PDB file of C-alpha atoms in Angstrom:
ATOM      1  CA  MET A  54     -11.633  37.347 -60.455  1.00 45.00           C
ATOM      2  CA  THR A  55      -8.713  39.266 -59.040  1.00 53.00           C
ATOM      3  CA  GLN A  56      -6.872  37.424 -56.350  1.00 70.00           C
ATOM      4  CA  ASN A  57      -6.538  39.379 -53.133  1.00 82.00           C
ATOM      5  CA  TYR A  58      -4.270  36.900 -51.407  1.00 90.00           C
ATOM      6  CA  LYS A  59      -0.841  35.342 -51.695  1.00 95.00           C
ATOM      7  CA  ILE A  60      -0.149  31.655 -51.190  1.00 97.00           C
ATOM      8  CA  GLY A  61       3.195  30.680 -49.720  1.00 98.00           C
ATOM      9  CA  LEU A  62       4.732  27.223 -49.786  1.00 98.00           C
ATOM     10  CA  ALA A  63       6.940  26.101 -46.868  1.00 98.00           C
ATOM     11  CA  LEU A  64       9.024  23.074 -47.855  1.00 97.00           C
ATOM     12  CA  GLY A  65      10.631  21.157 -45.001  1.00 95.00           C
ATOM     13  CA  CYS A  66      13.842  19.195 -44.631  1.00 92.00           C
ATOM     14  CA  GLY A  67      13.969  15.418 -44.942  1.00 87.00           C
ATOM     15  CA  ALA A  68      16.916  14.143 -47.019  1.00 82.00           C
ATOM     16  CA  SER A  69      15.680  11.317 -49.284  1.00 82.00           C
ATOM     17  CA  ARG A  70      12.087  12.115 -48.358  1.00 89.00           C
ATOM     18  CA  GLY A  71      12.553  15.485 -50.040  1.00 91.00           C
ATOM     19  CA  TRP A  72      11.445  14.251 -53.454  1.00 92.00           C
ATOM     20  CA  ALA A  73       7.933  14.194 -51.970  1.00 95.00           C
ATOM     21  CA  HIS A  74       7.970  17.953 -52.485  1.00 96.00           C
ATOM     22  CA  ILE A  75       7.893  17.330 -56.236  1.00 96.00           C
ATOM     23  CA  GLY A  76       4.667  15.349 -55.917  1.00 97.00           C
ATOM     24  CA  ALA A  77       3.160  17.949 -53.610  1.00 97.00           C
ATOM     25  CA  ILE A  78       3.823  20.777 -56.056  1.00 98.00           C
ATOM     26  CA  GLU A  79       2.495  18.692 -58.953  1.00 97.00           C
ATOM     27  CA  ALA A  80      -0.766  18.117 -57.088  1.00 97.00           C
ATOM     28  CA  LEU A  81      -1.152  21.831 -56.381  1.00 97.00           C
ATOM     29  CA  GLU A  82      -0.525  22.732 -60.012  1.00 96.00           C
ATOM     30  CA  GLU A  83      -2.912  20.035 -61.236  1.00 96.00           C
ATOM     31  CA  ALA A  84      -5.633  21.456 -58.969  1.00 97.00           C
ATOM     32  CA  GLY A  85      -5.014  24.979 -60.269  1.00 96.00           C
ATOM     33  CA  ILE A  86      -3.821  26.249 -56.903  1.00 96.00           C
ATOM     34  CA  PRO A  87      -1.288  29.049 -57.437  1.00 95.00           C
ATOM     35  CA  VAL A  88       1.890  29.414 -55.398  1.00 97.00           C
ATOM     36  CA  HIS A  89       3.201  32.964 -55.181  1.00 97.00           C
ATOM     37  CA  LEU A  90       6.273  32.503 -52.994  1.00 98.00           C
ATOM     38  CA  VAL A  91       8.399  29.744 -51.505  1.00 98.00           C
ATOM     39  CA  ALA A  92      10.541  29.183 -48.419  1.00 98.00           C
ATOM     40  CA  GLY A  93      12.601  26.044 -47.980  1.00 97.00           C
ATOM     41  CA  CYS A  94      15.013  24.286 -45.707  1.00 95.00           C
ATOM     42  CA  SER A  95      17.665  21.737 -46.723  1.00 93.00           C
ATOM     43  CA  VAL A  96      16.270  19.488 -49.494  1.00 92.00           C
ATOM     44  CA  GLY A  97      13.136  21.645 -49.388  1.00 96.00           C
ATOM     45  CA  ALA A  98      15.323  24.606 -50.296  1.00 96.00           C
ATOM     46  CA  PHE A  99      16.760  22.694 -53.250  1.00 95.00           C
ATOM     47  CA  VAL A 100      13.402  21.587 -54.659  1.00 95.00           C
ATOM     48  CA  GLY A 101      11.959  25.032 -53.927  1.00 97.00           C
ATOM     49  CA  ALA A 102      14.792  26.700 -55.815  1.00 97.00           C
ATOM     50  CA  VAL A 103      14.274  24.512 -58.890  1.00 96.00           C
ATOM     51  CA  TYR A 104      10.549  25.210 -58.721  1.00 97.00           C
ATOM     52  CA  ALA A 105      11.103  28.963 -58.322  1.00 97.00           C
ATOM     53  CA  SER A 106      13.386  28.789 -61.349  1.00 95.00           C
ATOM     54  CA  GLY A 107      10.511  27.869 -63.610  1.00 90.00           C
ATOM     55  CA  GLY A 108       9.472  24.246 -63.228  1.00 78.00           C
ATOM     56  CA  LEU A 109      10.088  20.810 -61.819  1.00 90.00           C
ATOM     57  CA  GLU A 110       9.403  18.404 -64.672  1.00 90.00           C
ATOM     58  CA  PRO A 111      13.045  18.036 -65.799  1.00 89.00           C
ATOM     59  CA  LEU A 112      14.127  17.372 -62.200  1.00 89.00           C
ATOM     60  CA  LYS A 113      11.390  14.774 -61.756  1.00 90.00           C
ATOM     61  CA  GLU A 114      12.382  12.985 -64.954  1.00 89.00           C
ATOM     62  CA  TYR A 115      16.033  13.031 -63.929  1.00 86.00           C
ATOM     63  CA  VAL A 116      15.564  11.607 -60.435  1.00 85.00           C
ATOM     64  CA  LEU A 117      13.102   8.967 -61.630  1.00 86.00           C
ATOM     65  CA  GLU A 118      15.436   7.857 -64.394  1.00 82.00           C
ATOM     66  CA  ARG A 119      18.317   7.378 -61.993  1.00 73.00           C
ATOM     67  CA  GLU A 120      16.304   6.146 -59.008  1.00 60.00           C
ATOM     68  CA  GLY A 121      18.824   7.835 -56.750  1.00 52.00           C
ATOM     69  CA  GLU A 122      21.739   5.652 -57.850  1.00 51.00           C
ATOM     70  CA  ARG A 123      23.837   8.491 -59.239  1.00 49.00           C
ATOM     71  CA  LEU A 124      22.340  11.512 -57.565  1.00 50.00           C
ATOM     72  CA  PHE A 125      24.740  11.523 -54.655  1.00 49.00           C
ATOM     73  CA  SER A 126      27.638   9.452 -55.949  1.00 48.00           C
ATOM     74  CA  PHE A 127      31.026  10.143 -54.413  1.00 40.00           C
ATOM     75  CA  SER A 128      32.835  10.464 -57.754  1.00 38.00           C
ATOM     76  CA  ASP A 129      33.192  14.199 -57.385  1.00 45.00           C
ATOM     77  CA  LEU A 130      32.949  14.604 -53.624  1.00 49.00           C
ATOM     78  CA  THR A 131      36.039  15.016 -51.512  1.00 53.00           C
ATOM     79  CA  PHE A 132      36.780  14.650 -47.830  1.00 55.00           C
ATOM     80  CA  LEU A 133      37.890  17.724 -45.977  1.00 56.00           C
ATOM     81  CA  ARG A 134      40.157  17.637 -42.948  1.00 52.00           C
ATOM     82  CA  PRO A 135      37.320  17.275 -40.442  1.00 54.00           C
ATOM     83  CA  GLY A 136      36.294  14.093 -42.294  1.00 48.00           C
ATOM     84  CA  LEU A 137      33.201  15.724 -43.756  1.00 62.00           C
ATOM     85  CA  LEU A 138      32.117  15.769 -47.372  1.00 69.00           C
ATOM     86  CA  ASP A 139      32.425  18.853 -49.561  1.00 68.00           C
ATOM     87  CA  GLY A 140      29.490  18.782 -51.951  1.00 71.00           C
ATOM     88  CA  ASP A 141      29.879  22.144 -53.695  1.00 79.00           C
ATOM     89  CA  ARG A 142      30.580  20.815 -57.162  1.00 78.00           C
ATOM     90  CA  LYS A 143      27.971  18.052 -56.990  1.00 79.00           C
ATOM     91  CA  LEU A 144      25.252  20.468 -55.946  1.00 84.00           C
ATOM     92  CA  ARG A 145      26.183  22.976 -58.640  1.00 83.00           C
ATOM     93  CA  ASP A 146      26.180  20.261 -61.284  1.00 82.00           C
ATOM     94  CA  LEU A 147      22.845  18.825 -60.184  1.00 83.00           C
ATOM     95  CA  PHE A 148      21.129  22.194 -59.903  1.00 89.00           C
ATOM     96  CA  GLY A 149      22.694  23.394 -63.158  1.00 87.00           C
ATOM     97  CA  MET A 150      21.094  20.505 -65.039  1.00 87.00           C
ATOM     98  CA  HIS A 151      17.669  21.917 -64.247  1.00 87.00           C
ATOM     99  CA  SER A 152      18.161  25.660 -63.959  1.00 89.00           C
ATOM    100  CA  SER A 153      20.437  28.336 -65.348  1.00 89.00           C
ATOM    101  CA  LYS A 154      19.685  30.678 -62.450  1.00 94.00           C
ATOM    102  CA  LYS A 155      22.624  31.612 -60.252  1.00 94.00           C
ATOM    103  CA  ALA A 156      21.194  34.340 -58.031  1.00 97.00           C
ATOM    104  CA  PHE A 157      17.994  34.802 -56.043  1.00 97.00           C
ATOM    105  CA  GLU A 158      17.226  37.908 -58.068  1.00 97.00           C
ATOM    106  CA  GLU A 159      16.913  35.810 -61.251  1.00 97.00           C
ATOM    107  CA  LEU A 160      14.180  33.516 -59.933  1.00 97.00           C
ATOM    108  CA  GLU A 161      10.613  33.624 -61.231  1.00 96.00           C
ATOM    109  CA  LYS A 162       9.115  33.332 -57.752  1.00 97.00           C
ATOM    110  CA  PRO A 163      10.375  34.886 -54.495  1.00 98.00           C
ATOM    111  CA  LEU A 164      12.420  32.364 -52.527  1.00 98.00           C
ATOM    112  CA  LYS A 165      13.964  32.331 -49.075  1.00 98.00           C
ATOM    113  CA  VAL A 166      16.347  29.622 -47.872  1.00 98.00           C
ATOM    114  CA  VAL A 167      16.919  28.792 -44.213  1.00 97.00           C
ATOM    115  CA  ALA A 168      20.330  27.852 -42.778  1.00 96.00           C
ATOM    116  CA  CYS A 169      21.744  27.941 -39.241  1.00 94.00           C
ATOM    117  CA  ASP A 170      24.692  29.831 -37.761  1.00 95.00           C
ATOM    118  CA  MET A 171      26.886  27.032 -36.431  1.00 93.00           C
ATOM    119  CA  HIS A 172      28.223  29.077 -33.508  1.00 94.00           C
ATOM    120  CA  SER A 173      25.258  31.125 -32.315  1.00 94.00           C
ATOM    121  CA  GLY A 174      22.486  28.713 -33.305  1.00 91.00           C
ATOM    122  CA  ASP A 175      20.556  31.565 -34.899  1.00 94.00           C
ATOM    123  CA  PRO A 176      18.445  30.851 -37.975  1.00 94.00           C
ATOM    124  CA  VAL A 177      19.860  32.588 -41.038  1.00 97.00           C
ATOM    125  CA  VAL A 178      17.458  33.453 -43.844  1.00 97.00           C
ATOM    126  CA  LEU A 179      19.138  33.847 -47.227  1.00 97.00           C
ATOM    127  CA  ASP A 180      17.374  35.579 -50.098  1.00 97.00           C
ATOM    128  CA  THR A 181      19.943  37.612 -52.048  1.00 97.00           C
ATOM    129  CA  GLY A 182      23.052  36.952 -54.055  1.00 96.00           C
ATOM    130  CA  ASP A 183      24.608  33.545 -54.703  1.00 95.00           C
ATOM    131  CA  LEU A 184      21.770  31.033 -54.863  1.00 96.00           C
ATOM    132  CA  LEU A 185      23.967  27.932 -55.020  1.00 94.00           C
ATOM    133  CA  LYS A 186      26.004  29.005 -51.993  1.00 94.00           C
ATOM    134  CA  ALA A 187      22.789  29.479 -50.042  1.00 96.00           C
ATOM    135  CA  LEU A 188      21.491  26.043 -51.032  1.00 95.00           C
ATOM    136  CA  ARG A 189      24.770  24.411 -50.133  1.00 93.00           C
ATOM    137  CA  ALA A 190      24.622  26.066 -46.691  1.00 94.00           C
ATOM    138  CA  SER A 191      21.020  25.065 -46.080  1.00 95.00           C
ATOM    139  CA  MET A 192      21.847  21.442 -47.000  1.00 91.00           C
ATOM    140  CA  SER A 193      24.988  21.070 -44.848  1.00 89.00           C
ATOM    141  CA  TYR A 194      23.722  18.162 -42.778  1.00 84.00           C
ATOM    142  CA  PRO A 195      25.753  17.899 -39.552  1.00 80.00           C
ATOM    143  CA  GLY A 196      28.140  14.988 -39.486  1.00 74.00           C
ATOM    144  CA  VAL A 197      28.022  14.427 -43.249  1.00 78.00           C
ATOM    145  CA  PHE A 198      28.631  17.677 -45.149  1.00 83.00           C
ATOM    146  CA  ALA A 199      31.065  20.371 -44.128  1.00 86.00           C
ATOM    147  CA  PRO A 200      29.667  23.740 -43.014  1.00 90.00           C
ATOM    148  CA  VAL A 201      29.748  26.644 -45.463  1.00 92.00           C
ATOM    149  CA  PHE A 202      31.313  30.030 -44.814  1.00 93.00           C
ATOM    150  CA  HIS A 203      28.850  32.505 -46.304  1.00 92.00           C
ATOM    151  CA  LYS A 204      28.212  36.174 -45.555  1.00 88.00           C
ATOM    152  CA  GLY A 205      30.616  36.148 -42.642  1.00 92.00           C
ATOM    153  CA  ARG A 206      29.230  33.090 -40.879  1.00 94.00           C
ATOM    154  CA  TRP A 207      29.777  29.346 -40.750  1.00 95.00           C
ATOM    155  CA  LEU A 208      26.427  27.889 -41.751  1.00 95.00           C
ATOM    156  CA  ILE A 209      24.915  24.421 -41.405  1.00 93.00           C
ATOM    157  CA  ASP A 210      21.642  22.715 -42.305  1.00 92.00           C
ATOM    158  CA  GLY A 211      18.630  24.888 -41.544  1.00 92.00           C
ATOM    159  CA  GLY A 212      16.743  21.874 -40.232  1.00 90.00           C
ATOM    160  CA  VAL A 213      18.642  22.294 -36.974  1.00 89.00           C
ATOM    161  CA  VAL A 214      16.602  25.413 -36.144  1.00 91.00           C
ATOM    162  CA  ASP A 215      13.608  25.633 -38.504  1.00 93.00           C
ATOM    163  CA  PRO A 216      12.751  22.302 -40.159  1.00 92.00           C
ATOM    164  CA  VAL A 217       9.578  23.632 -41.842  1.00 95.00           C
ATOM    165  CA  PRO A 218       9.895  27.421 -42.298  1.00 96.00           C
ATOM    166  CA  VAL A 219       6.283  28.500 -41.823  1.00 96.00           C
ATOM    167  CA  GLY A 220       7.188  31.738 -40.051  1.00 96.00           C
ATOM    168  CA  VAL A 221       9.612  32.705 -42.810  1.00 97.00           C
ATOM    169  CA  THR A 222       6.931  32.052 -45.428  1.00 98.00           C
ATOM    170  CA  ARG A 223       4.422  34.211 -43.592  1.00 97.00           C
ATOM    171  CA  ALA A 224       6.987  36.975 -43.137  1.00 97.00           C
ATOM    172  CA  MET A 225       7.443  36.996 -46.922  1.00 98.00           C
ATOM    173  CA  GLY A 226       3.864  38.223 -47.212  1.00 97.00           C
ATOM    174  CA  ALA A 227       1.923  34.979 -47.531  1.00 97.00           C
ATOM    175  CA  ASP A 228      -1.715  35.233 -46.499  1.00 96.00           C
ATOM    176  CA  ILE A 229      -2.096  31.461 -46.763  1.00 96.00           C
ATOM    177  CA  VAL A 230       0.765  29.125 -45.862  1.00 97.00           C
ATOM    178  CA  ILE A 231       0.805  25.570 -47.157  1.00 98.00           C
ATOM    179  CA  ALA A 232       3.470  23.581 -45.315  1.00 97.00           C
ATOM    180  CA  VAL A 233       4.910  20.231 -46.366  1.00 97.00           C
ATOM    181  CA  ASN A 234       6.322  18.423 -43.334  1.00 94.00           C
ATOM    182  CA  LEU A 235       8.342  15.305 -44.167  1.00 91.00           C
ATOM    183  CA  ASP A 236       9.051  14.365 -40.559  1.00 84.00           C
ATOM    184  CA  SER A 237       6.343  11.785 -40.000  1.00 74.00           C
ATOM    185  CA  GLU A 238       6.299   8.211 -38.774  1.00 73.00           C
ATOM    186  CA  LEU A 239       3.172   7.478 -40.809  1.00 59.00           C
ATOM    187  CA  VAL A 240       3.878   4.582 -43.164  1.00 66.00           C
ATOM    188  CA  SER A 241       2.578   4.359 -46.710  1.00 64.00           C
ATOM    189  CA  ARG A 242      -0.488   2.204 -47.281  1.00 61.00           C
ATOM    190  CA  LYS A 243       1.339   0.689 -50.250  1.00 65.00           C
ATOM    191  CA  HIS A 244       4.332  -1.609 -50.096  1.00 52.00           C
ATOM    192  CA  HIS A 245       7.126   0.170 -51.946  1.00 49.00           C
ATOM    193  CA  ARG A 246      10.209  -1.462 -50.543  1.00 47.00           C
ATOM    194  CA  LYS A 247      12.063  -3.546 -53.114  1.00 45.00           C
ATOM    195  CA  THR A 248      12.793  -7.110 -52.154  1.00 37.00           C
ATOM    196  CA  GLU A 249      16.327  -8.401 -52.169  1.00 39.00           C
ATOM    197  CA  ASP A 250      15.685 -10.212 -55.467  1.00 39.00           C
ATOM    198  CA  GLU A 251      14.149  -7.150 -57.128  1.00 39.00           C
ATOM    199  CA  ALA A 252      16.762  -4.684 -55.989  1.00 40.00           C
ATOM    200  CA  PRO A 253      19.318  -3.941 -58.730  1.00 39.00           C
ATOM    201  CA  ALA A 254      22.905  -4.879 -58.082  1.00 38.00           C
ATOM    202  CA  ARG A 255      24.945  -1.957 -56.805  1.00 36.00           C
ATOM    203  CA  THR A 256      27.537  -1.564 -59.489  1.00 35.00           C
ATOM    204  CA  GLY A 257      29.216   1.217 -61.399  1.00 37.00           C
ATOM    205  CA  THR A 258      29.457   4.471 -59.509  1.00 38.00           C
ATOM    206  CA  PHE A 259      28.434   3.052 -56.142  1.00 36.00           C
ATOM    207  CA  GLY A 260      30.703   0.045 -56.418  1.00 37.00           C
ATOM    208  CA  ASN A 261      33.840   1.705 -57.665  1.00 43.00           C
ATOM    209  CA  GLU A 262      37.279   1.716 -56.104  1.00 44.00           C
ATOM    210  CA  PHE A 263      36.856   5.242 -54.802  1.00 40.00           C
ATOM    211  CA  LEU A 264      33.813   4.367 -52.709  1.00 40.00           C
ATOM    212  CA  ARG A 265      35.486   1.187 -51.470  1.00 44.00           C
ATOM    213  CA  LYS A 266      38.402   3.200 -50.131  1.00 41.00           C
ATOM    214  CA  LEU A 267      36.081   5.734 -48.546  1.00 39.00           C
ATOM    215  CA  SER A 268      34.167   2.956 -46.878  1.00 42.00           C
ATOM    216  CA  GLU A 269      37.330   1.494 -45.447  1.00 43.00           C
ATOM    217  CA  ARG A 270      38.274   4.846 -43.949  1.00 40.00           C
ATOM    218  CA  TYR A 271      34.771   5.899 -42.898  1.00 39.00           C
ATOM    219  CA  SER A 272      32.671   2.794 -42.389  1.00 44.00           C
ATOM    220  CA  PHE A 273      29.525   4.838 -41.767  1.00 44.00           C
ATOM    221  CA  VAL A 274      29.531   6.104 -45.359  1.00 43.00           C
ATOM    222  CA  GLU A 275      28.962   2.599 -46.656  1.00 41.00           C
ATOM    223  CA  LYS A 276      26.161   2.113 -44.162  1.00 47.00           C
ATOM    224  CA  ILE A 277      24.485   5.376 -45.143  1.00 44.00           C
ATOM    225  CA  PHE A 278      24.243   4.351 -48.769  1.00 43.00           C
ATOM    226  CA  GLY A 279      22.778   0.950 -48.095  1.00 46.00           C
ATOM    227  CA  LYS A 280      25.708  -1.313 -48.842  1.00 44.00           C
ATOM    228  CA  GLU A 281      25.762  -3.178 -45.541  1.00 43.00           C
ATOM    229  CA  GLU A 282      22.621  -5.281 -45.801  1.00 44.00           C
ATOM    230  CA  ALA A 283      24.429  -8.135 -44.118  1.00 45.00           C
ATOM    231  CA  ARG A 284      24.867  -6.130 -40.938  1.00 47.00           C
ATOM    232  CA  ALA A 285      21.127  -6.063 -40.412  1.00 47.00           C
ATOM    233  CA  LYS A 286      21.218  -9.835 -39.903  1.00 49.00           C
ATOM    234  CA  ARG A 287      23.872  -9.713 -37.202  1.00 51.00           C
ATOM    235  CA  PRO A 288      23.058  -9.729 -33.480  1.00 57.00           C
ATOM    236  CA  LEU A 289      22.050  -6.420 -31.928  1.00 63.00           C
ATOM    237  CA  THR A 290      25.035  -4.123 -31.458  1.00 75.00           C
ATOM    238  CA  THR A 291      25.623  -0.653 -30.100  1.00 76.00           C
ATOM    239  CA  PRO A 292      24.358   1.976 -32.599  1.00 70.00           C
ATOM    240  CA  GLY A 293      27.059   3.540 -34.745  1.00 66.00           C
ATOM    241  CA  THR A 294      28.022   7.204 -34.935  1.00 61.00           C
ATOM    242  CA  THR A 295      25.789   7.990 -37.888  1.00 60.00           C
ATOM    243  CA  GLN A 296      22.780   6.252 -36.370  1.00 65.00           C
ATOM    244  CA  VAL A 297      23.186   8.280 -33.196  1.00 67.00           C
ATOM    245  CA  ILE A 298      23.612  11.575 -35.083  1.00 65.00           C
ATOM    246  CA  ASN A 299      20.592  10.901 -37.321  1.00 65.00           C
ATOM    247  CA  ALA A 300      18.398   9.837 -34.412  1.00 68.00           C
ATOM    248  CA  ALA A 301      19.388  12.847 -32.302  1.00 67.00           C
ATOM    249  CA  ILE A 302      18.823  15.330 -35.125  1.00 67.00           C
ATOM    250  CA  GLY A 303      15.543  13.663 -36.059  1.00 69.00           C
ATOM    251  CA  LEU A 304      14.208  13.914 -32.523  1.00 71.00           C
ATOM    252  CA  MET A 305      15.357  17.505 -32.265  1.00 71.00           C
ATOM    253  CA  GLN A 306      13.704  18.470 -35.554  1.00 71.00           C
ATOM    254  CA  GLU A 307      10.444  16.808 -34.573  1.00 75.00           C
ATOM    255  CA  ARG A 308      10.262  18.754 -31.328  1.00 78.00           C
ATOM    256  CA  ILE A 309      11.306  22.052 -32.901  1.00 80.00           C
ATOM    257  CA  THR A 310       8.651  21.625 -35.591  1.00 78.00           C
ATOM    258  CA  ARG A 311       6.012  20.894 -32.990  1.00 78.00           C
ATOM    259  CA  VAL A 312       6.893  24.043 -31.035  1.00 80.00           C
ATOM    260  CA  ASN A 313       7.078  26.183 -34.163  1.00 78.00           C
ATOM    261  CA  PHE A 314       3.688  24.962 -35.364  1.00 76.00           C
ATOM    262  CA  ALA A 315       2.164  25.726 -31.972  1.00 80.00           C
ATOM    263  CA  VAL A 316       3.437  29.313 -32.186  1.00 84.00           C
ATOM    264  CA  ASN A 317       2.916  29.827 -35.904  1.00 89.00           C
ATOM    265  CA  PRO A 318       0.742  27.092 -37.417  1.00 93.00           C
ATOM    266  CA  PRO A 319       0.389  26.728 -41.179  1.00 96.00           C
ATOM    267  CA  ASP A 320      -3.040  27.176 -42.715  1.00 96.00           C
ATOM    268  CA  ILE A 321      -2.693  23.842 -44.477  1.00 97.00           C
ATOM    269  CA  LEU A 322      -0.358  21.083 -43.273  1.00 96.00           C
ATOM    270  CA  ILE A 323       0.603  18.341 -45.709  1.00 97.00           C
ATOM    271  CA  THR A 324       2.266  15.267 -44.201  1.00 94.00           C
ATOM    272  CA  PRO A 325       3.237  12.553 -46.701  1.00 94.00           C
ATOM    273  CA  ARG A 326       3.284   8.999 -45.358  1.00 92.00           C
ATOM    274  CA  LEU A 327       7.028   8.410 -45.516  1.00 87.00           C
ATOM    275  CA  GLY A 328       7.749   6.762 -42.185  1.00 80.00           C
ATOM    276  CA  ASP A 329       9.252   3.743 -43.954  1.00 78.00           C
ATOM    277  CA  LEU A 330      11.978   5.832 -45.622  1.00 78.00           C
ATOM    278  CA  LYS A 331      15.309   6.261 -43.930  1.00 72.00           C
ATOM    279  CA  MET A 332      17.404   9.370 -44.350  1.00 67.00           C
ATOM    280  CA  PHE A 333      19.481   8.115 -47.292  1.00 65.00           C
ATOM    281  CA  ASP A 334      16.976   5.885 -49.113  1.00 69.00           C
ATOM    282  CA  TYR A 335      17.591   7.749 -52.356  1.00 67.00           C
ATOM    283  CA  ASP A 336      16.505   4.716 -54.386  1.00 70.00           C
ATOM    284  CA  GLN A 337      12.890   5.312 -53.310  1.00 83.00           C
ATOM    285  CA  VAL A 338      12.275   8.321 -55.555  1.00 88.00           C
ATOM    286  CA  GLU A 339       8.991   7.189 -57.092  1.00 90.00           C
ATOM    287  CA  HIS A 340       7.634   6.245 -53.683  1.00 90.00           C
ATOM    288  CA  ALA A 341       8.465   9.666 -52.207  1.00 92.00           C
ATOM    289  CA  ILE A 342       6.995  11.608 -55.139  1.00 94.00           C
ATOM    290  CA  GLU A 343       3.802   9.548 -55.098  1.00 94.00           C
ATOM    291  CA  GLU A 344       3.264   9.985 -51.366  1.00 95.00           C
ATOM    292  CA  GLY A 345       3.798  13.745 -51.663  1.00 96.00           C
ATOM    293  CA  TYR A 346       1.244  13.861 -54.465  1.00 97.00           C
ATOM    294  CA  VAL A 347      -1.343  11.747 -52.634  1.00 96.00           C
ATOM    295  CA  ALA A 348      -1.016  13.659 -49.366  1.00 96.00           C
ATOM    296  CA  THR A 349      -1.516  16.958 -51.191  1.00 97.00           C
ATOM    297  CA  ARG A 350      -4.438  15.728 -53.286  1.00 97.00           C
ATOM    298  CA  ASN A 351      -6.145  14.767 -50.033  1.00 96.00           C
ATOM    299  CA  GLN A 352      -5.915  18.415 -48.927  1.00 96.00           C
ATOM    300  CA  VAL A 353      -7.032  20.064 -52.165  1.00 97.00           C
ATOM    301  CA  ASN A 354     -10.673  20.497 -51.134  1.00 96.00           C
ATOM    302  CA  ASP A 355      -9.638  22.127 -47.859  1.00 96.00           C
ATOM    303  CA  ILE A 356      -7.297  24.471 -49.707  1.00 96.00           C
ATOM    304  CA  LYS A 357      -9.998  25.469 -52.185  1.00 95.00           C
ATOM    305  CA  MET A 358     -12.479  26.109 -49.385  1.00 94.00           C
ATOM    306  CA  LEU A 359      -9.913  28.389 -47.762  1.00 93.00           C
ATOM    307  CA  LEU A 360      -9.340  30.221 -51.038  1.00 93.00           C
ATOM    308  CA  ASP A 361     -13.082  30.644 -51.538  1.00 91.00           C
ATOM    309  CA  ARG A 362     -13.308  32.471 -48.224  1.00 88.00           C
ATOM    310  CA  TYR A 363     -10.569  34.870 -49.288  1.00 85.00           C
ATOM    311  CA  GLU A 364     -12.144  35.449 -52.688  1.00 80.00           C
ATOM    312  CA  SER A 365     -15.531  36.166 -51.149  1.00 78.00           C
ATOM    313  CA  ASP A 366     -14.147  38.875 -48.838  1.00 69.00           C
TER     314      ASP A 366
END
């Protein structure tokens, strides 16, 4: 039967929760649900770009093998004058391991990436030219990664203005929009958190001299990457800079998403139960992928019913 509809996938931001997108896409493919076009923001843009390049299996194998330990090591990241990280080389290396594509025009599926103009606050939709530059812009999380100058603008993380780009996906021509929203306080029904005894010792890349020096200069970096377990046992103190930034951005994204969904709701909303994951819990890869898969499998019947209505028209 000839399909008379297009399915668009809107992949939201979420830092370490972003690997849930891999599980979501796997569940769709397993159910035989086609995806014709993709729009993504931040980590959703990254996973969407790998997917639009031709597949996700190599990326899944890579992140599972490393359990996040080496994915965002500081060995090739440098501090810029504002004290922010420059992740250009790391992103290019990581993406290059899983795709040879360098421009939007080379992708197998249409893709749009959402960033934000740092000065005007306008959403900026990128869909031509340098793919890696666009991804780097969309993933420039405020307070951590430096903004990117691209196409005449200073750009930051698209999650500031459009955390789950449903409207962008629909504007691409999608008749049916499946959105994956990672901003949920729902907690997994399974216990995934490693105990202190089970957790592997942080050695090698994360324990090297370079990171130690960075931590001395920017104490929040060490906290972000989970190396200050002892602090959790200390008496309650005033939240640090990173905690405040993350909390503020998280609240803002939640409210923006709620407003955007009210104006332009997705046809299918997938919300993995990832409330127990913090922003930089990159050692919870398997947990994130599984929750993305389960949440999507739970929606498969609804998606197929929606497709049946289109096919019967």
